[in-house]
Short mmCIF file of N, CA and C in Angstrom, two decimals:
data_model
loop_
_atom_site.label_atom_id
_atom_site.label_comp_id
_atom_site.label_asym_id
_atom_site.label_seq_id
_atom_site.Cartn_x
_atom_site.Cartn_y
_atom_site.Cartn_z
N MET A 23 74.23 -69.87 53.80
CA MET A 23 74.94 -70.22 55.03
C MET A 23 74.60 -69.22 56.12
N TRP A 24 74.39 -69.69 57.33
CA TRP A 24 74.06 -68.86 58.47
C TRP A 24 75.34 -68.32 59.07
N SER A 25 75.48 -67.01 59.11
CA SER A 25 76.67 -66.41 59.71
C SER A 25 76.29 -65.12 60.40
N HIS A 26 76.85 -64.94 61.55
CA HIS A 26 76.57 -63.74 62.33
C HIS A 26 77.65 -62.68 62.12
N GLY A 27 78.69 -63.01 61.40
CA GLY A 27 79.73 -62.04 61.10
C GLY A 27 80.40 -61.45 62.32
N GLY A 28 80.54 -62.23 63.37
CA GLY A 28 81.22 -61.74 64.56
C GLY A 28 80.37 -60.86 65.45
N VAL A 29 79.07 -61.05 65.45
CA VAL A 29 78.16 -60.27 66.29
C VAL A 29 78.49 -60.54 67.76
N GLN A 30 78.63 -59.47 68.53
CA GLN A 30 78.98 -59.60 69.95
C GLN A 30 77.77 -59.92 70.81
N VAL A 31 77.95 -60.90 71.69
CA VAL A 31 76.95 -61.26 72.67
C VAL A 31 77.64 -61.26 74.03
N MET A 32 77.16 -60.44 74.95
CA MET A 32 77.73 -60.38 76.30
C MET A 32 77.12 -61.49 77.15
N VAL A 33 77.96 -62.25 77.83
CA VAL A 33 77.53 -63.33 78.72
C VAL A 33 77.95 -62.94 80.14
N VAL A 34 76.97 -62.74 81.01
CA VAL A 34 77.24 -62.34 82.40
C VAL A 34 76.82 -63.50 83.29
N GLU A 35 77.79 -64.21 83.81
CA GLU A 35 77.56 -65.44 84.58
C GLU A 35 78.73 -65.65 85.53
N ASP A 36 78.44 -65.94 86.80
CA ASP A 36 79.51 -66.08 87.78
C ASP A 36 80.13 -67.48 87.82
N TYR A 37 79.41 -68.50 87.37
CA TYR A 37 79.98 -69.84 87.37
C TYR A 37 80.85 -70.02 86.13
N ASP A 38 82.16 -70.16 86.38
CA ASP A 38 83.13 -70.20 85.29
C ASP A 38 82.82 -71.26 84.24
N ASP A 39 82.55 -72.50 84.68
CA ASP A 39 82.32 -73.59 83.73
C ASP A 39 81.09 -73.33 82.87
N TYR A 40 80.02 -72.84 83.48
CA TYR A 40 78.79 -72.57 82.74
C TYR A 40 79.01 -71.42 81.75
N ARG A 41 79.68 -70.37 82.22
CA ARG A 41 79.97 -69.22 81.35
C ARG A 41 80.87 -69.64 80.18
N ASP A 42 81.90 -70.43 80.48
CA ASP A 42 82.80 -70.91 79.43
C ASP A 42 82.07 -71.78 78.41
N ALA A 43 81.16 -72.63 78.88
CA ALA A 43 80.39 -73.48 77.98
C ALA A 43 79.47 -72.64 77.09
N LEU A 44 78.83 -71.64 77.67
CA LEU A 44 77.98 -70.74 76.87
C LEU A 44 78.81 -70.02 75.81
N CYS A 45 79.96 -69.51 76.22
CA CYS A 45 80.82 -68.78 75.28
C CYS A 45 81.33 -69.71 74.17
N ALA A 46 81.69 -70.93 74.52
CA ALA A 46 82.15 -71.88 73.50
C ALA A 46 81.04 -72.20 72.50
N THR A 47 79.84 -72.35 73.00
CA THR A 47 78.70 -72.62 72.11
C THR A 47 78.44 -71.42 71.22
N LEU A 48 78.52 -70.22 71.76
CA LEU A 48 78.33 -69.02 70.95
C LEU A 48 79.39 -68.92 69.85
N ILE A 49 80.62 -69.26 70.18
CA ILE A 49 81.70 -69.25 69.18
C ILE A 49 81.39 -70.24 68.07
N CYS A 50 80.92 -71.44 68.44
CA CYS A 50 80.55 -72.44 67.43
C CYS A 50 79.42 -71.94 66.53
N GLU A 51 78.61 -71.05 67.04
CA GLU A 51 77.50 -70.47 66.27
C GLU A 51 77.93 -69.18 65.55
N SER A 52 79.22 -68.90 65.53
CA SER A 52 79.81 -67.73 64.86
C SER A 52 79.55 -66.39 65.55
N TYR A 53 79.17 -66.43 66.81
CA TYR A 53 79.07 -65.20 67.58
C TYR A 53 80.42 -64.87 68.20
N ARG A 54 80.57 -63.66 68.66
CA ARG A 54 81.77 -63.23 69.39
C ARG A 54 81.36 -62.92 70.82
N PRO A 55 81.52 -63.89 71.74
CA PRO A 55 81.09 -63.67 73.12
C PRO A 55 82.02 -62.73 73.88
N ILE A 56 81.41 -61.93 74.72
CA ILE A 56 82.14 -61.07 75.66
C ILE A 56 81.82 -61.65 77.04
N SER A 57 82.82 -62.22 77.68
CA SER A 57 82.64 -62.95 78.93
C SER A 57 82.81 -62.03 80.14
N CYS A 58 81.81 -62.05 81.04
CA CYS A 58 81.87 -61.25 82.27
C CYS A 58 81.49 -62.13 83.45
N ARG A 59 82.32 -62.13 84.47
CA ARG A 59 82.05 -62.92 85.67
C ARG A 59 81.10 -62.18 86.61
N THR A 60 81.11 -60.86 86.57
CA THR A 60 80.28 -60.08 87.49
C THR A 60 79.46 -59.04 86.73
N ALA A 61 78.38 -58.62 87.36
CA ALA A 61 77.56 -57.55 86.80
C ALA A 61 78.35 -56.24 86.78
N GLU A 62 79.20 -56.05 87.76
CA GLU A 62 80.01 -54.83 87.80
C GLU A 62 80.94 -54.73 86.59
N SER A 63 81.58 -55.85 86.22
CA SER A 63 82.48 -55.81 85.06
C SER A 63 81.68 -55.59 83.78
N ALA A 64 80.50 -56.18 83.69
CA ALA A 64 79.65 -55.97 82.52
C ALA A 64 79.24 -54.50 82.43
N TRP A 65 78.82 -53.93 83.55
CA TRP A 65 78.40 -52.53 83.58
C TRP A 65 79.54 -51.60 83.17
N THR A 66 80.74 -51.88 83.66
CA THR A 66 81.92 -51.07 83.31
C THR A 66 82.14 -51.09 81.80
N MET A 67 82.06 -52.26 81.18
CA MET A 67 82.25 -52.35 79.73
C MET A 67 81.14 -51.62 78.97
N LEU A 68 79.93 -51.75 79.45
CA LEU A 68 78.80 -51.09 78.77
C LEU A 68 78.90 -49.57 78.88
N VAL A 69 79.25 -49.08 80.05
CA VAL A 69 79.40 -47.63 80.24
C VAL A 69 80.55 -47.10 79.39
N ALA A 70 81.57 -47.93 79.19
CA ALA A 70 82.72 -47.53 78.38
C ALA A 70 82.41 -47.54 76.88
N GLY A 71 81.25 -48.03 76.50
CA GLY A 71 80.85 -47.96 75.10
C GLY A 71 80.59 -49.28 74.39
N LEU A 72 80.79 -50.41 75.05
CA LEU A 72 80.50 -51.70 74.42
C LEU A 72 78.99 -51.80 74.19
N ARG A 73 78.59 -52.18 72.99
CA ARG A 73 77.17 -52.32 72.65
C ARG A 73 76.94 -53.69 72.01
N PRO A 74 76.79 -54.73 72.84
CA PRO A 74 76.55 -56.06 72.28
C PRO A 74 75.17 -56.13 71.62
N ALA A 75 75.03 -57.07 70.71
CA ALA A 75 73.74 -57.26 70.06
C ALA A 75 72.71 -57.83 71.03
N THR A 76 73.18 -58.58 72.02
CA THR A 76 72.33 -59.21 73.03
C THR A 76 73.15 -59.42 74.29
N ILE A 77 72.47 -59.42 75.43
CA ILE A 77 73.10 -59.76 76.71
C ILE A 77 72.43 -61.02 77.24
N VAL A 78 73.24 -62.02 77.58
CA VAL A 78 72.76 -63.22 78.25
C VAL A 78 73.15 -63.03 79.72
N LEU A 79 72.16 -62.97 80.60
CA LEU A 79 72.37 -62.51 81.97
C LEU A 79 71.84 -63.50 83.00
N ASP A 80 72.70 -63.87 83.94
CA ASP A 80 72.29 -64.67 85.09
C ASP A 80 71.61 -63.74 86.08
N LEU A 81 70.54 -64.19 86.69
CA LEU A 81 69.82 -63.36 87.65
C LEU A 81 70.56 -63.26 88.99
N ALA A 82 71.04 -64.39 89.48
CA ALA A 82 71.68 -64.42 90.80
C ALA A 82 73.20 -64.33 90.64
N LEU A 83 73.73 -63.15 90.89
CA LEU A 83 75.17 -62.92 90.81
C LEU A 83 75.66 -62.37 92.14
N PRO A 84 76.91 -62.63 92.50
CA PRO A 84 77.45 -62.03 93.72
C PRO A 84 77.66 -60.53 93.51
N GLY A 85 77.56 -59.76 94.57
CA GLY A 85 77.69 -58.30 94.43
C GLY A 85 76.44 -57.76 93.78
N MET A 86 76.61 -57.00 92.70
CA MET A 86 75.47 -56.48 91.97
C MET A 86 74.74 -57.66 91.31
N SER A 87 73.45 -57.76 91.52
CA SER A 87 72.68 -58.86 90.95
C SER A 87 72.36 -58.61 89.48
N GLY A 88 71.93 -59.66 88.81
CA GLY A 88 71.49 -59.52 87.43
C GLY A 88 70.30 -58.58 87.32
N ARG A 89 69.43 -58.63 88.30
CA ARG A 89 68.26 -57.74 88.34
C ARG A 89 68.70 -56.28 88.41
N GLU A 90 69.69 -56.00 89.27
CA GLU A 90 70.19 -54.62 89.40
C GLU A 90 70.86 -54.16 88.10
N LEU A 91 71.65 -55.04 87.48
CA LEU A 91 72.29 -54.69 86.22
C LEU A 91 71.23 -54.41 85.15
N LEU A 92 70.21 -55.24 85.08
CA LEU A 92 69.15 -55.05 84.10
C LEU A 92 68.47 -53.70 84.30
N LYS A 93 68.21 -53.32 85.54
CA LYS A 93 67.60 -52.00 85.81
C LYS A 93 68.50 -50.86 85.36
N LEU A 94 69.80 -50.97 85.64
CA LEU A 94 70.75 -49.94 85.20
C LEU A 94 70.80 -49.84 83.69
N VAL A 95 70.88 -50.98 83.03
CA VAL A 95 70.94 -51.00 81.56
C VAL A 95 69.68 -50.37 80.97
N ARG A 96 68.53 -50.78 81.46
CA ARG A 96 67.26 -50.28 80.92
C ARG A 96 67.05 -48.78 81.18
N ALA A 97 67.76 -48.23 82.16
CA ALA A 97 67.61 -46.81 82.49
C ALA A 97 68.41 -45.90 81.55
N THR A 98 69.18 -46.49 80.64
CA THR A 98 69.98 -45.69 79.71
C THR A 98 69.34 -45.73 78.32
N PRO A 99 69.55 -44.70 77.52
CA PRO A 99 68.99 -44.73 76.15
C PRO A 99 69.55 -45.89 75.32
N TRP A 100 70.84 -46.15 75.43
CA TRP A 100 71.45 -47.24 74.66
C TRP A 100 71.04 -48.60 75.20
N GLY A 101 70.84 -48.72 76.50
CA GLY A 101 70.48 -50.00 77.09
C GLY A 101 69.02 -50.37 76.90
N ALA A 102 68.20 -49.38 76.64
CA ALA A 102 66.78 -49.64 76.42
C ALA A 102 66.53 -50.43 75.14
N VAL A 103 67.51 -50.45 74.24
CA VAL A 103 67.32 -51.15 72.97
C VAL A 103 68.11 -52.46 72.87
N ILE A 104 68.92 -52.79 73.87
CA ILE A 104 69.69 -54.04 73.85
C ILE A 104 68.81 -55.17 74.38
N PRO A 105 68.56 -56.20 73.57
CA PRO A 105 67.76 -57.32 74.07
C PRO A 105 68.52 -58.11 75.13
N VAL A 106 67.78 -58.62 76.11
CA VAL A 106 68.39 -59.37 77.21
C VAL A 106 67.68 -60.72 77.35
N LEU A 107 68.50 -61.78 77.39
CA LEU A 107 68.04 -63.13 77.70
C LEU A 107 68.44 -63.40 79.13
N LEU A 108 67.48 -63.62 79.99
CA LEU A 108 67.73 -63.88 81.40
C LEU A 108 67.73 -65.38 81.64
N LEU A 109 68.78 -65.88 82.28
CA LEU A 109 68.88 -67.29 82.65
C LEU A 109 68.94 -67.39 84.16
N SER A 110 68.16 -68.32 84.71
CA SER A 110 68.19 -68.47 86.15
C SER A 110 67.69 -69.84 86.57
N GLY A 111 68.16 -70.27 87.72
CA GLY A 111 67.70 -71.51 88.32
C GLY A 111 66.46 -71.29 89.16
N TRP A 112 66.04 -70.06 89.35
CA TRP A 112 64.86 -69.75 90.16
C TRP A 112 63.60 -70.17 89.43
N GLN A 113 62.59 -70.52 90.19
CA GLN A 113 61.30 -70.88 89.62
C GLN A 113 60.42 -69.64 89.53
N ARG A 114 59.43 -69.67 88.67
CA ARG A 114 58.41 -68.63 88.54
C ARG A 114 59.00 -67.25 88.24
N LEU A 115 59.97 -67.20 87.34
CA LEU A 115 60.61 -65.94 86.98
C LEU A 115 59.64 -64.98 86.31
N ASP A 116 58.64 -65.51 85.63
CA ASP A 116 57.69 -64.65 84.94
C ASP A 116 56.91 -63.76 85.91
N GLU A 117 56.90 -64.12 87.19
CA GLU A 117 56.17 -63.34 88.19
C GLU A 117 57.02 -62.23 88.81
N LEU A 118 58.28 -62.14 88.44
CA LEU A 118 59.16 -61.14 89.05
C LEU A 118 59.07 -59.77 88.39
N GLY A 119 58.41 -59.67 87.27
CA GLY A 119 58.25 -58.39 86.60
C GLY A 119 59.55 -57.81 86.07
N LEU A 120 60.42 -58.65 85.56
CA LEU A 120 61.71 -58.19 85.03
C LEU A 120 61.56 -57.76 83.58
N ASP A 121 62.32 -56.75 83.18
CA ASP A 121 62.25 -56.22 81.82
C ASP A 121 63.24 -56.94 80.91
N ALA A 122 63.17 -58.27 80.92
CA ALA A 122 64.00 -59.08 80.02
C ALA A 122 63.15 -59.46 78.82
N ASP A 123 63.80 -59.67 77.69
CA ASP A 123 63.09 -60.02 76.47
C ASP A 123 62.79 -61.50 76.38
N ARG A 124 63.60 -62.30 77.00
CA ARG A 124 63.40 -63.74 77.09
C ARG A 124 63.86 -64.18 78.46
N ILE A 125 63.18 -65.19 79.00
CA ILE A 125 63.58 -65.78 80.27
C ILE A 125 63.59 -67.29 80.07
N LEU A 126 64.72 -67.90 80.38
CA LEU A 126 64.86 -69.35 80.28
C LEU A 126 65.47 -69.89 81.56
N PRO A 127 65.13 -71.12 81.92
CA PRO A 127 65.79 -71.74 83.07
C PRO A 127 67.25 -72.03 82.73
N LYS A 128 68.10 -72.00 83.73
CA LYS A 128 69.51 -72.25 83.51
C LYS A 128 69.77 -73.65 82.96
N ASP A 129 68.86 -74.58 83.25
CA ASP A 129 69.05 -75.95 82.76
C ASP A 129 68.42 -76.17 81.38
N ALA A 130 68.08 -75.09 80.68
CA ALA A 130 67.54 -75.21 79.33
C ALA A 130 68.59 -75.85 78.43
N GLU A 131 68.13 -76.58 77.43
CA GLU A 131 69.02 -77.19 76.46
C GLU A 131 69.83 -76.10 75.76
N PRO A 132 71.12 -76.36 75.49
CA PRO A 132 71.93 -75.36 74.79
C PRO A 132 71.30 -74.88 73.48
N VAL A 133 70.66 -75.79 72.75
CA VAL A 133 70.04 -75.38 71.49
C VAL A 133 68.92 -74.36 71.74
N SER A 134 68.18 -74.49 72.83
CA SER A 134 67.13 -73.53 73.16
C SER A 134 67.72 -72.17 73.48
N ILE A 135 68.82 -72.17 74.19
CA ILE A 135 69.49 -70.91 74.52
C ILE A 135 70.01 -70.25 73.24
N MET A 136 70.62 -71.03 72.36
CA MET A 136 71.15 -70.46 71.11
C MET A 136 70.02 -69.95 70.22
N ARG A 137 68.90 -70.65 70.15
CA ARG A 137 67.79 -70.16 69.33
C ARG A 137 67.21 -68.88 69.92
N ALA A 138 67.19 -68.76 71.24
CA ALA A 138 66.73 -67.52 71.86
C ALA A 138 67.67 -66.37 71.52
N VAL A 139 68.97 -66.63 71.59
CA VAL A 139 69.96 -65.61 71.20
C VAL A 139 69.77 -65.24 69.74
N ASP A 140 69.62 -66.23 68.87
CA ASP A 140 69.40 -65.96 67.44
C ASP A 140 68.22 -65.01 67.25
N ARG A 141 67.11 -65.32 67.87
CA ARG A 141 65.90 -64.50 67.72
C ARG A 141 66.12 -63.09 68.21
N LEU A 142 66.79 -62.95 69.34
CA LEU A 142 67.02 -61.61 69.90
C LEU A 142 67.95 -60.80 69.01
N VAL A 143 68.97 -61.44 68.47
CA VAL A 143 69.90 -60.73 67.58
C VAL A 143 69.16 -60.27 66.32
N VAL A 144 68.35 -61.13 65.77
CA VAL A 144 67.66 -60.82 64.52
C VAL A 144 66.49 -59.86 64.73
N GLU A 145 65.67 -60.13 65.76
CA GLU A 145 64.43 -59.39 65.92
C GLU A 145 64.51 -58.24 66.92
N GLY A 146 65.50 -58.23 67.78
CA GLY A 146 65.64 -57.14 68.73
C GLY A 146 64.75 -57.28 69.96
N ARG A 147 64.54 -56.17 70.62
CA ARG A 147 63.76 -56.16 71.87
C ARG A 147 62.33 -56.62 71.66
N HIS A 148 61.85 -57.39 72.63
CA HIS A 148 60.47 -57.86 72.68
C HIS A 148 60.04 -58.51 71.38
N SER A 149 60.91 -59.43 70.89
CA SER A 149 60.57 -60.18 69.69
C SER A 149 59.37 -61.07 69.96
N SER A 150 58.89 -61.74 68.94
CA SER A 150 57.63 -62.49 69.04
C SER A 150 57.62 -63.44 70.22
N ALA A 151 56.45 -63.76 70.67
CA ALA A 151 56.27 -64.55 71.89
C ALA A 151 56.40 -66.05 71.66
N THR A 152 56.99 -66.46 70.55
CA THR A 152 57.19 -67.88 70.30
C THR A 152 57.97 -68.50 71.45
N ASP A 153 57.53 -69.63 71.91
CA ASP A 153 58.19 -70.29 73.03
C ASP A 153 59.52 -70.87 72.56
N VAL A 154 60.62 -70.20 72.92
CA VAL A 154 61.93 -70.63 72.45
C VAL A 154 62.38 -71.94 73.08
N ARG A 155 61.74 -72.36 74.15
CA ARG A 155 62.10 -73.65 74.74
C ARG A 155 61.69 -74.79 73.82
N GLN A 156 60.80 -74.53 72.87
CA GLN A 156 60.36 -75.54 71.93
C GLN A 156 61.18 -75.51 70.65
N ALA A 157 62.16 -74.61 70.56
CA ALA A 157 62.93 -74.44 69.33
C ALA A 157 63.70 -75.71 68.98
N THR A 158 63.93 -75.87 67.70
CA THR A 158 64.69 -77.04 67.25
C THR A 158 66.09 -76.61 66.86
N SER A 159 66.94 -77.59 66.66
CA SER A 159 68.29 -77.29 66.24
C SER A 159 68.41 -77.28 64.73
N ASP A 160 67.31 -77.47 64.01
CA ASP A 160 67.31 -77.51 62.55
C ASP A 160 67.69 -76.14 62.00
N ARG A 161 68.84 -76.04 61.36
CA ARG A 161 69.32 -74.76 60.84
C ARG A 161 68.38 -74.17 59.80
N SER A 162 67.58 -74.99 59.13
CA SER A 162 66.65 -74.46 58.14
C SER A 162 65.53 -73.67 58.79
N GLN A 163 65.34 -73.83 60.09
CA GLN A 163 64.31 -73.11 60.82
C GLN A 163 64.76 -71.73 61.27
N ARG A 164 66.06 -71.42 61.09
CA ARG A 164 66.59 -70.15 61.55
C ARG A 164 66.21 -69.02 60.61
N PRO A 165 65.92 -67.85 61.17
CA PRO A 165 65.67 -66.69 60.31
C PRO A 165 66.99 -66.19 59.72
N ALA A 166 66.92 -65.52 58.60
CA ALA A 166 68.13 -64.94 58.01
C ALA A 166 68.58 -63.75 58.85
N TYR A 167 69.86 -63.60 59.02
CA TYR A 167 70.40 -62.49 59.81
C TYR A 167 70.28 -61.19 59.02
N ARG A 168 69.81 -60.16 59.70
CA ARG A 168 69.69 -58.85 59.08
C ARG A 168 70.63 -57.90 59.80
N GLN A 169 71.36 -57.11 59.05
CA GLN A 169 72.22 -56.07 59.63
C GLN A 169 71.34 -54.91 60.06
N ALA A 170 71.62 -54.36 61.22
CA ALA A 170 70.84 -53.21 61.70
C ALA A 170 71.46 -51.93 61.21
#
């Protein structure tokens, strides 16, 4: 049986409905989502010691942007090892030179987002270059969870 044992995944998204849907899907997948409406609130939690297994981050946020949060996180020893999945409605994200481990469009299928989260949790930073947008929902295709 596939179980994450309550692994924390931080979701940083300003649109309440989208963030709530992501968190609900993560709960269904046995993750423990940490919901943040702003990059500032996410940064506060991270500085206070929260260490999620993965961060799902919107690029365009009010106030501090997702890009700014990503730079702050990557500048810390603890943040350099946290995998980040970047979600955005912007086109051509691969040309922005962001230090995210995965980049998906915001309109990606929920199963693609969950498979990307699965891979990041299991494999960590800069996991294999398999195109997660092609991932299936077949649970037999999932890697076994390894404790770090």
